[in-house]
């Protein structure tokens, strides 16, 4: 098996023309057909597999689901973006860049979390240059180079758009050194049964008051032991947005 770092064109399943400045002219002279790099990509086996399973209208964009736990929960959103960009590079993938005066990698993370919050379902969309390869291979190669606490769970086609994401499930773990005080659960439930509950939200233009009750769709509890109580909540994550840190 021969691997070509710069890519190649396979003619009739036999002849290989390495990708170079005059490669497209060489392909056209041998086949009598005018081709482009994008058109050739769409005739590959890998592209056909992705297209067969794609549920979106964008064949260029892929998505990974990953978790961010343990010490990685203290990585800020900006540092996480840099971490993922370096991981793609170290794994041997080249991210596409946007066009314009200030090009940047085409990579985005849905609903960024505050520092100190762990997650087992982070979503990242990305575009790659050249041949993408099997999704399982992308997962494996990224996990080989990622920092402790970040692990890719799955790579798949884009699916539904991020703007369609409406709610998220979150959990708040409360630990009491002297045991859970009597009536704690009822007091918390009464708090969230109010018609309104105003909390302070920090924004670019300074702090504002926000009513979080309309953005909480479900509340529940689980008691692990006499000292640990976990509150589960299903909350709005976009339009409007409730940060889990506000609960």
Short mmCIF file of C-alpha atoms in Angstrom, two decimals, residues 95-236:
data_model
loop_
_atom_site.label_atom_id
_atom_site.label_comp_id
_atom_site.label_asym_id
_atom_site.label_seq_id
_atom_site.Cartn_x
_atom_site.Cartn_y
_atom_site.Cartn_z
CA UNK A 95 -8.61 22.79 9.14
CA UNK A 96 -10.19 25.00 6.52
CA UNK A 97 -9.86 28.76 7.00
CA UNK A 98 -12.49 31.41 6.46
CA UNK A 99 -12.09 33.91 3.65
CA UNK A 100 -11.58 37.66 4.03
CA UNK A 101 -9.06 40.01 5.61
CA UNK A 102 -8.77 38.05 8.87
CA UNK A 103 -8.91 34.31 8.05
CA UNK A 104 -9.50 31.97 10.99
CA UNK A 105 -10.03 28.20 11.29
CA UNK A 106 -13.59 27.08 10.51
CA UNK A 107 -14.27 25.53 13.90
CA UNK A 108 -16.97 26.29 16.47
CA UNK A 109 -18.21 24.91 19.80
CA UNK A 110 -21.91 25.00 20.62
CA UNK A 111 -23.11 26.69 23.84
CA UNK A 112 -19.74 27.31 25.58
CA UNK A 113 -19.62 26.50 29.30
CA UNK A 114 -18.21 28.64 32.07
CA UNK A 115 -14.84 27.75 33.60
CA UNK A 116 -15.18 25.04 36.25
CA UNK A 117 -18.11 23.24 34.62
CA UNK A 118 -17.69 19.71 33.29
CA UNK A 119 -19.61 18.26 30.35
CA UNK A 120 -20.17 14.83 28.81
CA UNK A 121 -21.80 16.17 25.62
CA UNK A 122 -19.84 19.02 24.01
CA UNK A 123 -20.41 19.62 20.28
CA UNK A 124 -17.79 20.98 17.87
CA UNK A 125 -18.30 21.65 14.14
CA UNK A 126 -15.31 21.78 11.79
CA UNK A 127 -14.25 21.80 8.13
CA UNK A 128 -11.18 19.99 6.80
CA UNK A 129 -9.01 20.55 3.77
CA UNK A 130 -8.45 17.60 1.48
CA UNK A 131 -9.57 14.01 2.09
CA UNK A 132 -11.38 13.62 5.42
CA UNK A 133 -11.16 9.84 5.82
CA UNK A 134 -13.44 7.63 7.93
CA UNK A 135 -15.12 9.25 10.95
CA UNK A 136 -13.84 6.51 13.28
CA UNK A 137 -10.29 7.31 12.23
CA UNK A 138 -10.77 11.02 12.99
CA UNK A 139 -12.00 10.06 16.48
CA UNK A 140 -9.05 7.77 17.10
CA UNK A 141 -6.38 10.16 15.84
CA UNK A 142 -7.74 13.09 17.85
CA UNK A 143 -7.91 11.03 21.05
CA UNK A 144 -4.28 10.01 20.55
CA UNK A 145 -3.13 13.63 20.88
CA UNK A 146 -5.72 15.36 23.12
CA UNK A 147 -4.90 16.50 26.64
CA UNK A 148 -6.16 14.57 29.71
CA UNK A 149 -9.79 15.27 30.50
CA UNK A 150 -10.88 15.80 26.88
CA UNK A 151 -12.04 12.76 24.92
CA UNK A 152 -13.80 12.56 21.57
CA UNK A 153 -16.81 10.25 21.87
CA UNK A 154 -18.00 10.31 18.27
CA UNK A 155 -17.39 11.95 14.89
CA UNK A 156 -20.33 12.23 12.51
CA UNK A 157 -21.85 14.31 9.74
CA UNK A 158 -23.29 17.70 10.65
CA UNK A 159 -26.86 16.59 11.31
CA UNK A 160 -29.25 19.27 12.53
CA UNK A 161 -27.96 22.80 12.77
CA UNK A 162 -26.72 24.12 16.11
CA UNK A 163 -29.39 26.80 16.12
CA UNK A 164 -31.98 24.01 16.45
CA UNK A 165 -30.51 23.07 19.85
CA UNK A 166 -33.10 24.26 22.37
CA UNK A 167 -32.49 22.64 25.77
CA UNK A 168 -29.72 20.96 27.74
CA UNK A 169 -29.65 18.72 30.79
CA UNK A 170 -27.37 19.75 33.65
CA UNK A 171 -26.64 18.57 37.19
CA UNK A 172 -25.62 20.47 40.33
CA UNK A 173 -23.89 18.40 43.00
CA UNK A 174 -24.34 19.75 46.54
CA UNK A 175 -22.18 18.32 49.33
CA UNK A 176 -22.89 18.95 53.04
CA UNK A 177 -20.14 18.20 55.58
CA UNK A 178 -22.62 17.79 58.45
CA UNK A 179 -25.27 16.00 56.44
CA UNK A 180 -28.16 17.25 54.31
CA UNK A 181 -30.26 19.64 56.45
CA UNK A 182 -33.83 18.60 57.03
CA UNK A 183 -36.26 20.15 54.56
CA UNK A 184 -33.56 21.03 51.99
CA UNK A 185 -35.32 19.39 49.05
CA UNK A 186 -38.66 21.02 49.83
CA UNK A 187 -37.02 24.43 50.24
CA UNK A 188 -35.29 24.16 46.87
CA UNK A 189 -38.46 22.97 45.15
CA UNK A 190 -40.41 25.87 46.67
CA UNK A 191 -37.75 28.23 45.33
CA UNK A 192 -38.25 27.03 41.76
CA UNK A 193 -42.05 27.02 42.09
CA UNK A 194 -42.06 30.82 42.30
CA UNK A 195 -43.63 32.76 39.47
CA UNK A 196 -40.32 34.53 38.95
CA UNK A 197 -36.77 34.20 40.22
CA UNK A 198 -34.41 37.04 39.35
CA UNK A 199 -30.66 36.41 39.17
CA UNK A 200 -27.78 38.58 38.04
CA UNK A 201 -26.34 37.89 34.61
CA UNK A 202 -22.99 39.34 33.59
CA UNK A 203 -22.82 40.63 30.02
CA UNK A 204 -20.63 42.75 27.78
CA UNK A 205 -22.55 45.87 28.84
CA UNK A 206 -22.41 45.05 32.54
CA UNK A 207 -24.64 43.02 34.88
CA UNK A 208 -28.38 42.67 34.21
CA UNK A 209 -31.27 41.00 36.01
CA UNK A 210 -32.76 37.89 34.40
CA UNK A 211 -35.82 35.83 35.35
CA UNK A 212 -34.73 32.18 35.11
CA UNK A 213 -38.08 30.49 35.90
CA UNK A 214 -39.38 30.52 32.27
CA UNK A 215 -36.10 28.92 31.15
CA UNK A 216 -36.29 25.92 33.51
CA UNK A 217 -38.31 23.13 31.94
CA UNK A 218 -37.77 20.36 34.50
CA UNK A 219 -36.34 19.92 38.02
CA UNK A 220 -35.48 16.71 39.87
CA UNK A 221 -33.32 15.35 42.68
CA UNK A 222 -31.18 12.32 43.45
CA UNK A 223 -29.73 11.66 46.90
CA UNK A 224 -26.45 9.73 46.75
CA UNK A 225 -25.98 9.49 50.51
CA UNK A 226 -26.63 11.47 53.72
CA UNK A 227 -24.16 14.16 52.61
CA UNK A 228 -24.70 14.47 48.84
CA UNK A 229 -27.70 15.79 46.95
CA UNK A 230 -27.75 16.19 43.16
CA UNK A 231 -30.18 18.57 41.47
CA UNK A 232 -31.02 17.77 37.84
CA UNK A 233 -32.43 20.45 35.56
CA UNK A 234 -33.50 20.73 31.93
CA UNK A 235 -32.92 24.31 30.86
CA UNK A 236 -33.08 26.52 27.78
#
